[in-house]
């Protein structure tokens, strides 16, 4: 697919989501923003960007903006792919993955964390309060509780009902964009020109107990290099881990690619590896450069991302994609 479409939002409610698409210019148009800028994955990126913008527009730090931004879908029980209300693993447990990275390459992550609504904030505590990068499972929960986070049940009646329905067939077969299982990845540049990113998810629905995807893995689900740019990913995490996807996107930008070219080239590696079989996989990348350019690319169509900057209203864009069906 070589068409990029643009959805412009005045408000961010359900009505806005049903607004007609406004076709934009050519695919490879230069997408440049005046900083500060924040971009994030999927439709819920619009509300997340709004929250991040409160910090960015008042001179705040990109790190604070991305943490607060991604907390929006984390805390929303109606989002079944992030935080509270996330679809569980096949044993009915909601297990969360998240990571955060700042302009100094400081980073923190949690994986397979249960019972905590805001794993991104636990990841930040790992970054700031420990000498480690990643805590997992019981250890991550223990750390979170010691840090004052509250334990709560994350399995909503809706997600429990969906899981019980799934148990009838117990078939693990994620369908691109239809499994309703999307991660929020957010990368931002603040008024000072510093970059940060955050990525948080409940992972693939009905995964094996203990499965961890790309989202909490620095270099896979998220990467920030304050000299070059920042990238994040969504989709089938196993494929992103195999290519260290977000790091690859940043390194391609270092070699001179625009954010969209870099994302496209990373997606191209999956196509090269799997050929026709890549039709069954969804992976999307989203990136910004130090110059304020932004761009995305996905294997399948249907990947959306939101952009807000000093010169761009909060917009939801359809990513360009390799396949157009
Ligand atoms: C994972 N990348 O756990 C996440 C899931 C996701 O769209 O982003 N789905 O593999």
Coordinates of C-alpha atoms and ligand atoms in Angstrom, one line a residue:
X1 CA 0.0 0.0 0.0
X2 CA 1.4 3.4 -0.9
X3 CA -1.3 5.7 0.4
X4 CA -1.2 7.5 3.7
X5 CA -4.5 8.8 5.0
X6 CA -5.0 11.4 7.6
X7 CA -7.7 11.7 10.2
X8 CA -7.9 15.1 11.9
X9 CA -9.4 15.4 15.3
X10 CA -11.0 18.5 16.9
X11 CA -12.2 16.5 19.9
X12 CA -11.1 13.2 21.0
X13 CA -14.3 11.4 21.8
X14 CA -16.1 8.5 20.1
X15 CA -17.7 10.9 17.6
X16 CA -14.3 12.0 16.5
X17 CA -13.3 8.4 15.7
X18 CA -16.1 8.1 13.3
X19 CA -15.1 11.2 11.3
X20 CA -14.5 10.6 7.6
X21 CA -11.0 10.1 6.4
X22 CA -9.3 13.0 4.6
X23 CA -6.9 11.8 2.0
X24 CA -3.4 13.3 2.4
X25 CA -0.6 13.8 -0.1
X26 CA 1.8 11.2 -1.4
X27 CA 3.2 8.5 0.8
X28 CA 6.7 9.6 1.0
X29 CA 5.7 13.2 1.8
X30 CA 8.1 14.7 4.2
X31 CA 6.5 14.6 7.6
X32 CA 8.2 17.2 9.7
X33 CA 7.0 18.8 13.0
X34 CA 8.1 21.7 15.1
X35 CA 9.0 20.5 18.5
X36 CA 7.8 19.6 21.0
X37 CA 6.4 16.6 19.3
X38 CA 4.7 13.4 20.5
X39 CA 3.7 10.4 18.4
X40 CA 2.0 7.2 19.6
X41 CA 0.6 4.0 18.3
X42 CA -3.1 3.2 17.5
X43 CA -6.3 5.1 18.0
X44 CA -5.8 5.4 21.7
X45 CA -2.7 7.4 20.9
X46 CA -4.9 10.5 20.4
X47 CA -6.0 10.6 24.0
X48 CA -2.6 9.6 25.2
X49 CA -0.9 12.4 23.2
X50 CA -3.4 14.9 24.7
X51 CA -2.2 14.0 28.2
X52 CA 1.5 14.0 27.1
X53 CA 0.9 17.4 25.5
X54 CA -0.1 19.0 28.9
X55 CA 3.5 18.4 29.9
X56 CA 5.3 19.1 26.6
X57 CA 3.4 22.3 26.0
X58 CA 4.4 23.8 29.3
X59 CA 8.1 23.1 28.9
X60 CA 8.1 19.7 30.6
X61 CA 10.5 16.8 30.1
X62 CA 9.7 14.2 27.4
X63 CA 10.3 11.5 29.9
X64 CA 7.4 12.8 32.1
X65 CA 5.2 13.3 29.1
X66 CA 5.6 9.7 27.8
X67 CA 4.9 8.2 31.2
X68 CA 1.8 10.3 31.8
X69 CA 0.6 9.8 28.2
X70 CA 0.7 6.0 28.2
X71 CA -1.0 5.9 31.6
X72 CA -4.2 6.9 29.8
X73 CA -4.9 3.6 28.0
X74 CA -3.2 1.7 30.9
X75 CA -5.9 3.0 33.3
X76 CA -8.8 2.6 30.8
X77 CA -10.8 -0.6 31.6
X78 CA -12.4 -0.5 28.1
X79 CA -9.0 -0.9 26.4
X80 CA -8.5 -4.7 26.2
X81 CA -4.8 -4.6 25.2
X82 CA -3.1 -2.4 27.8
X83 CA -3.1 -2.3 31.6
X84 CA -6.5 -2.6 33.4
X85 CA -8.9 -4.7 31.4
X86 CA -6.2 -6.2 29.3
X87 CA -7.0 -9.7 27.9
X88 CA -5.4 -12.4 30.0
X89 CA -3.1 -15.3 29.2
X90 CA -4.6 -18.7 28.6
X91 CA -4.8 -19.3 32.4
X92 CA -6.9 -16.1 32.9
X93 CA -4.1 -14.0 34.3
X94 CA -3.5 -10.4 33.1
X95 CA 0.3 -10.1 32.8
X96 CA 1.8 -6.7 31.8
X97 CA 5.0 -5.7 30.0
X98 CA 6.4 -2.2 29.9
X99 CA 9.6 -0.2 29.4
X100 CA 10.7 3.4 29.4
X101 CA 13.9 5.1 28.2
X102 CA 15.2 8.7 28.5
X103 CA 17.6 11.0 26.7
X104 CA 20.6 9.7 28.7
X105 CA 19.9 6.1 27.7
X106 CA 18.7 5.4 31.2
X107 CA 16.0 2.7 30.9
X108 CA 13.8 0.5 33.0
X109 CA 11.4 -2.3 32.3
X110 CA 9.0 -4.8 33.9
X111 CA 7.8 -8.0 32.3
X112 CA 5.0 -10.4 33.2
X113 CA 3.9 -8.1 36.0
X114 CA 0.5 -8.8 37.5
X115 CA -2.0 -6.7 39.6
X116 CA -0.5 -3.2 38.9
X117 CA -2.5 -0.8 36.7
X118 CA 0.5 1.3 35.7
X119 CA 3.4 -0.9 34.8
X120 CA 5.1 2.0 33.0
X121 CA 5.5 3.8 36.3
X122 CA 7.0 0.7 37.9
X123 CA 9.4 0.5 34.9
X124 CA 10.4 4.1 35.7
X125 CA 11.0 3.2 39.3
X126 CA 13.2 0.3 38.2
X127 CA 15.1 2.9 36.1
X128 CA 15.5 5.5 38.8
X129 CA 15.6 3.5 42.0
X130 CA 17.6 0.4 41.2
X131 CA 20.8 -0.6 39.5
X132 CA 19.0 -2.8 37.1
X133 CA 17.1 -2.5 33.8
X134 CA 14.4 -5.1 34.1
X135 CA 12.4 -6.9 36.8
X136 CA 10.0 -9.7 36.0
X137 CA 7.1 -11.6 37.4
X138 CA 6.9 -12.1 41.2
X139 CA 10.1 -10.0 41.7
X140 CA 8.6 -7.1 39.8
X141 CA 5.4 -7.3 41.8
X142 CA 7.3 -7.4 45.1
X143 CA 9.3 -4.3 44.0
X144 CA 6.2 -2.5 42.9
X145 CA 4.5 -3.1 46.3
X146 CA 7.6 -2.0 48.1
X147 CA 7.5 1.2 46.1
X148 CA 3.9 1.9 47.2
X149 CA 2.0 0.7 44.2
X150 CA -1.4 -0.9 45.0
X151 CA -2.3 -4.4 44.1
X152 CA -5.6 -4.7 42.3
X153 CA -7.6 -7.1 40.1
X154 CA -7.0 -6.2 36.4
X155 CA -9.3 -8.8 34.9
X156 CA -12.6 -6.9 34.1
X157 CA -15.8 -8.9 33.6
X158 CA -15.6 -8.2 29.9
X159 CA -12.1 -9.6 29.5
X160 CA -13.0 -12.6 31.7
X161 CA -16.0 -13.3 29.5
X162 CA -13.8 -13.0 26.3
X163 CA -11.3 -15.4 27.8
X164 CA -14.0 -18.0 28.8
X165 CA -15.3 -17.8 25.2
X166 CA -11.8 -18.4 23.9
X167 CA -11.4 -21.4 26.2
X168 CA -14.1 -23.1 24.2
X169 CA -11.7 -23.6 21.3
X170 CA -8.4 -22.7 23.0
X171 CA -6.8 -21.9 19.6
X172 CA -3.9 -19.4 19.7
X173 CA -4.1 -17.7 16.4
X174 CA -3.7 -13.9 16.6
X175 CA -5.2 -12.2 13.6
X176 CA -3.6 -9.0 12.4
X177 CA -5.5 -6.0 13.7
X178 CA -8.5 -8.1 14.6
X179 CA -7.2 -9.7 17.7
X180 CA -7.9 -6.3 19.2
X181 CA -4.6 -6.5 20.9
X182 CA -2.6 -3.4 20.5
X183 CA 0.3 -2.0 22.4
X184 CA 0.8 1.7 23.1
X185 CA 4.3 2.9 22.1
X186 CA 4.9 6.6 22.5
X187 CA 8.0 8.6 21.6
X188 CA 8.4 12.3 22.2
X189 CA 10.8 15.2 21.8
X190 CA 10.5 18.1 24.3
X191 CA 11.1 21.8 23.8
X192 CA 14.7 21.3 24.8
X193 CA 15.1 18.8 22.0
X194 CA 15.5 15.8 24.3
X195 CA 13.9 12.5 23.4
X196 CA 12.2 9.8 25.5
X197 CA 9.9 6.9 24.9
X198 CA 7.5 4.5 26.7
X199 CA 5.9 1.2 25.6
X200 CA 3.3 -0.7 27.6
X201 CA 0.9 -3.7 26.9
X202 CA -0.8 -6.7 28.2
X203 CA 0.8 -8.6 25.4
X204 CA -0.8 -11.1 23.0
X205 CA -4.1 -12.3 24.3
X206 CA -4.2 -15.9 25.5
X207 CA -0.4 -16.3 25.4
X208 CA 1.3 -19.0 27.4
X209 CA 1.8 -18.2 31.0
X210 CA 5.2 -16.4 31.3
X211 CA 5.4 -15.3 27.7
X212 CA 7.0 -11.9 27.2
X213 CA 6.9 -10.0 24.0
X214 CA 8.9 -7.2 22.5
X215 CA 7.3 -4.3 24.4
X216 CA 9.4 -4.4 27.6
X217 CA 12.6 -5.2 25.8
X218 CA 14.9 -2.2 25.2
X219 CA 15.9 -2.3 21.5
X220 CA 12.9 -4.4 20.5
X221 CA 9.7 -2.6 21.6
X222 CA 11.4 0.7 22.2
X223 CA 14.7 2.5 21.6
X224 CA 15.9 6.1 22.1
X225 CA 19.1 7.6 21.0
X226 CA 19.2 11.3 21.8
X227 CA 21.5 12.1 19.0
X228 CA 19.4 10.4 16.3
X229 CA 15.8 9.6 17.1
X230 CA 13.4 7.2 18.8
X231 CA 11.3 4.3 17.7
X232 CA 8.7 1.9 19.0
X233 CA 6.8 -1.1 17.7
X234 CA 3.5 -3.0 17.8
X235 CA 2.4 -6.3 16.5
X236 CA 3.7 -9.8 16.9
X237 CA 6.4 -9.3 19.5
X238 CA 8.3 -12.5 18.6
X239 CA 9.1 -11.1 15.2
X240 CA 10.2 -7.7 16.6
X241 CA 12.5 -9.4 19.1
X242 CA 14.2 -11.5 16.4
X243 CA 15.2 -8.3 14.5
X244 CA 15.7 -6.0 17.5
X245 CA 13.3 -3.9 15.6
X246 CA 13.3 -0.5 17.3
X247 CA 17.0 -0.4 17.6
X248 CA 17.3 -1.3 13.9
X249 CA 14.9 1.6 13.0
X250 CA 17.1 4.1 15.0
X251 CA 20.3 2.7 13.4
X252 CA 18.8 3.1 9.9
X253 CA 17.9 6.7 10.7
X254 CA 21.5 7.1 11.8
X255 CA 22.5 6.0 8.3
X256 CA 20.4 8.8 6.8
X257 CA 16.9 7.2 6.4
X258 CA 13.9 9.3 7.2
X259 CA 11.7 7.8 10.0
X260 CA 9.3 6.3 7.5
X261 CA 12.0 4.9 5.3
X262 CA 13.7 3.3 8.3
X263 CA 10.4 1.8 9.5
X264 CA 9.7 0.5 6.0
X265 CA 13.2 -1.1 5.7
X266 CA 12.7 -2.8 9.1
X267 CA 9.3 -4.2 7.9
X268 CA 11.0 -5.3 4.7
X269 CA 13.3 -7.6 6.7
X270 CA 10.2 -9.6 7.8
X271 CA 8.9 -9.8 4.3
X272 CA 12.3 -11.0 3.1
X273 CA 12.5 -13.6 5.8
X274 CA 8.9 -15.0 5.4
X275 CA 7.9 -14.2 1.9
X276 CA 4.2 -14.9 1.4
X277 CA 3.9 -16.1 5.0
X278 CA 4.4 -12.5 6.1
X279 CA 0.8 -11.9 5.1
X280 CA -0.3 -13.6 8.3
X281 CA 1.8 -11.4 10.6
X282 CA 1.3 -7.8 11.7
X283 CA 4.2 -5.7 12.8
X284 CA 4.3 -1.9 12.8
X285 CA 7.0 0.6 13.6
X286 CA 6.7 4.3 14.5
X287 CA 9.6 6.7 14.8
X288 CA 10.7 10.3 15.2
X289 CA 14.0 11.8 14.3
X290 CA 16.0 14.4 16.2
X291 CA 15.1 16.9 13.4
X292 CA 11.4 16.5 14.2
X293 CA 10.5 14.2 11.3
X294 CA 8.1 11.4 12.0
X295 CA 6.9 8.3 10.2
X296 CA 5.5 4.8 10.4
X297 CA 5.3 1.6 8.4
X298 CA 3.5 -1.6 8.9
X299 CA 3.3 -5.0 7.3
X300 CA -0.5 -5.0 7.0
X301 CA -2.8 -2.0 6.5
X302 CA -4.9 -1.0 9.5
X303 CA -2.1 0.4 11.7
X304 CA -2.9 3.9 12.9
X305 CA -0.8 6.4 14.9
X306 CA -1.4 9.8 16.5
X307 CA 0.8 12.9 16.1
X308 CA 0.8 16.1 18.1
X309 CA 3.3 18.9 17.8
X310 CA 3.7 22.6 18.1
X311 CA 2.4 22.9 14.5
X312 CA 0.2 19.9 14.2
X313 CA -3.2 19.4 15.9
X314 CA -3.6 16.0 17.4
X315 CA -4.1 13.9 14.3
X316 CA -4.7 10.2 13.7
X317 CA -2.9 8.9 10.6
X318 CA -3.2 5.6 8.8
X319 CA 0.3 4.2 8.4
X320 CA 1.6 3.2 5.0
X321 CA 1.9 -0.6 4.8
X322 CA 3.5 -3.3 2.7
X323 CA 0.2 -5.2 2.0
X324 CA -2.9 -3.3 1.1
X325 CA -5.6 -6.0 1.8
Ligands
LIG1 C1 3.4 -8.2 22.1 N1 3.9 -6.4 20.6 O1 3.3 -8.6 23.3 C2 3.0 -6.9 21.7 C3 1.5 -7.0 21.3 C4 1.0 -5.9 20.3 O2 -0.4 -5.3 18.6 O3 1.6 -4.9 20.1 N2 0.0 -6.2 19.6 O4 4.0 -9.0 21.3

